[in-house]
Amino acid sequence: MQRGGERPPGPPARTNGPTDLGAAARALEALLPPLRFAVKDGFAGADRLKAFGDTVRGAVARARAFGAADSPALRELQEVAGAFDAAPGPDRRRALVRMAALLGALIPIPQELREIAAKARLAPRTPTAKPAPQPEPQPAPEPDPEPEAEAQVHPDHHGSAGAQEKPGAGAGSFTGAAPIAPGDRAARRRLLQTRLADLPRAHPAPRALLEERGRTTVEAALEFWPKAYQDRTTVRSIRDLRLGDEASVLAKVVATRTQRMRNGRPLLKVTVAEGEGGALGSALELVFFNPPPWRLKSFAKGDSLLASGKITEGFGGRRQMSQPEVEKVQPGDSASFGRIVPFYVGPADHQHPALRKLMKRLCDELAPLATDELPPAVRARRGLLGRGDALQQVHFPPAGTDPVQAAARASPAFRRLIFEELFFLQLVLARRRQGVRAAEGIAFDVSPAARARAVAPLPFALTGAQQRVLSEIALDMGRPEPMNRLLQGDVGSGKTAVAFAAMMLAVHSGWQAALMVPTEILAEQHARTLAGWLAGSGVEVARVVAAARGKEQREARAAVAEGRARIAVGTHALLEEAVGFEKLGLVVVDEQHRFGVLQRAQLIAKGRRPDVLVMTATPIPRTLALAFYGDLDHSKIDELPPGRTPVATKLYGDSRRKAAYDLAREELERGRQVYVVYPLVEESEKSDLADATSGAEELARVFAGRAVGLLHGRMKAEEKRAVMDRFRAGALDVLVATTVIEVGVDVPNATVMIVEHAERFGLSQLHQLRGRVGRGAAKSHCLLIAHFRRAGDDARERLRAMEETQDGFELARVDLRIRGPGELVGTQQSGQRLLEVADLYRDEAILEEAREEARALLEEDPALERPEHAATREALAERWAGRLSIAQVG
Ligand code: ADP
Ligand code: MG
């Protein structure tokens, strides 16, 4: 029987949580529908019940796990069930009558079952014959945050002394009979943390399958999500099969035969039949073409097989199933047929029955112990399953579930688990933000006069988007709480100017500002740009980089420490301990995805709660921003400065690079400049990839008469700077470079970007590279040269996306779909998989809901002090905070 299958559809499903007796009763109630089915029309269904004994035993184990008092009735129910599946017809009927009577002693049962039980003079002695069974709230030993109890386990007629009787293990049960006090979350948690190795009677083979995958505890095993499902609810009779049907049958092997096909490959034919001996009419031939060697020997006469596939016509009109999916099953194996069954990634098909059996037992006996950590109100509002139910149903979906939908993680069970993950992620972020908000920060002067003064040095008027964003920033900076804001703007949207204005607000209020960038070239460029705008203003800009440790750097550091320099622009060298500030008030981090969380924190620690502005050109899709930055304030520049022209992007196969060179040559003739970017620095014997060094030589020939320069990561900083200076000044026509120029370089006269081995670059890198051109008014080109033979499907998709759109946000969405979130936010080094079940691309809608709920919860109960939030608070600390710490900002 499948839990939930007989429950009326619709939310909220209430289980686990501390309403234990209600849950125990429900476990037993689940037996009523099959029992009614079996006894209907003079026990017509009795012989058709499959594995009902198992089901009953599972229900008893669950009832016990929820603290149902151990009682003679419960024990006898288990005994009767043990013999049921193997019993012949008349015994089955007697057993069913007995079960009805015993159940009647434990829970309210429907009229028809009472009648049957009465006829057998085994009527329940407890008065359960109320017209409509009403739940009777039963006092719980502890205050119960979720007071609803839908049903109750009736006190046994032998008195509650039974509760102390039998602490030992119930047959077939992992948990034993020791009841767990309702609300004892720690005890439940311990049980879920049980190592698989310590479970009694867990089959070693499936256990090893799970352990190999790092799933060593019950909970980890339950979180081993299925990748697919097959509906085996109805197993068909061979007799009823027609040609063309897709069906599952359960039958025994009668004969096997191996033949050779014309090409010499083996052909395995397995005849199966239903029933004893197999009447001729109900035989079916399973045909395997060229089966693997182990399969040839895998069937023995008498084996029970569950075969699924399409019915086709074989020789002589015989019905056959070609290449069916087969599983050897035990006739009583309720984990592998008679229901929708799960498939997992990794284990082979023939390993699945045993794995499912173990999973089924974990689901039946231990999953219901999972504490529901979502606040009850949230669960009710969003119509979510309880955690225990979700864990069970994710493995064994209730009848009627669409297997395709479930495999796409769109089933109610997955929905609940996804919601949970995203909810806690948002809660972690929102809590952290509470902390930031509460701290005292700096209130800068952001009066209209101060703002006008801040933008005055800029040689252009801010765009509307820049102005809007600057107002948002100024509003934050004017408040005494520390600012923590993310500024998003596509490549070339003019973030630097906005950062400049913000820094000027800090400077004019008497504070210092720091701008941290990922490369020395950028530090150089930004320092130069800022100093240019500030020429004659008396505000000094210092450049702090790791290289060039000579006199110049000592001077720069001293200027920052003594406060002569009001603005410091630098690389991670800014983080060095030796670099101190006189009065750091604003930290701006450019291209933040290059920096780790800790690095940012280090810089911030150099001031007393400075305001923080994090800028990124990697367009972070809303889902990702929500997930990783949660409640971090956002500003977005959604407009490019005037006079930009779109960049024409074209893809060339390796053999057509000449066409790309021709185009570049035309641009050179117009006096424009060209970038050529390579993915590698050095030639390696093993790789025939063209590298920048030999590329530069080759290009000097291709563009004969033009000045070709080379820039790569191994060069000394001064050399790099010199090359960059010459290119900026127009002394070099062509700049051959590795990806060091990827970020932020600004040379408006460059109109062509050629990317060699474009298939090797990520989408955001390509977009960044393309952003290096199209900065002036002239039409620009991005020419992607790809070696398609070596490119995977992902690369093709990326390159096509580059051709199709200039929109960084659209590209980021494509990237998220192709690669997942890790790389986009730079968490890949952490080795931590942040999200186990949610997918930010797919689950955008759930993420929004989770975020709303997380915010609302903290607004209502900021410290999560209320009793109904205790489980949430504990889960946050124990289960989630560590795992999600990576999602920190600032
Ligand atoms: P990014 O957002 O990629 O860092 P930058 O700040 O480097 O962009 O700006 C790109 C170019 O646009 C620079 O040359 C900059 O001077 C110019 N720019 C920025 N804002 C404006 C504006 N409002 N009007 C004209 N040009 C602008
Ligand atoms: Mg920039």
mmCIF file of N, CA and C in Angstrom, residues 51 210 493 643 645 684:
data_model
loop_
_atom_site.group_PDB
_atom_site.id
_atom_site.type_symbol
_atom_site.label_atom_id
_atom_site.label_comp_id
_atom_site.label_asym_id
_atom_site.label_seq_id
_atom_site.Cartn_x
_atom_site.Cartn_y
_atom_site.Cartn_z
ATOM 1 N N ALA A 51 1.174 -8.958 -1.255
ATOM 2 C CA ALA A 51 2.096 -8.544 -0.188
ATOM 3 C C ALA A 51 1.415 -7.751 0.909
ATOM 4 N N LEU A 210 24.765 2.138 -1.318
ATOM 5 C CA LEU A 210 24.540 3.469 -0.757
ATOM 6 C C LEU A 210 25.803 4.022 -0.130
ATOM 7 N N SER A 493 28.570 49.232 -19.025
ATOM 8 C CA SER A 493 27.405 50.035 -18.647
ATOM 9 C C SER A 493 27.803 51.253 -17.812
ATOM 10 N N GLY A 643 25.722 56.389 -27.562
ATOM 11 C CA GLY A 643 26.733 56.304 -28.610
ATOM 12 C C GLY A 643 27.318 54.926 -28.775
ATOM 13 N N THR A 645 27.377 51.112 -30.195
ATOM 14 C CA THR A 645 26.783 50.351 -31.288
ATOM 15 C C THR A 645 26.864 48.875 -30.924
ATOM 16 N N SER A 684 52.548 23.496 -25.187
ATOM 17 C CA SER A 684 52.918 22.240 -24.550
ATOM 18 C C SER A 684 52.933 21.170 -25.619
#
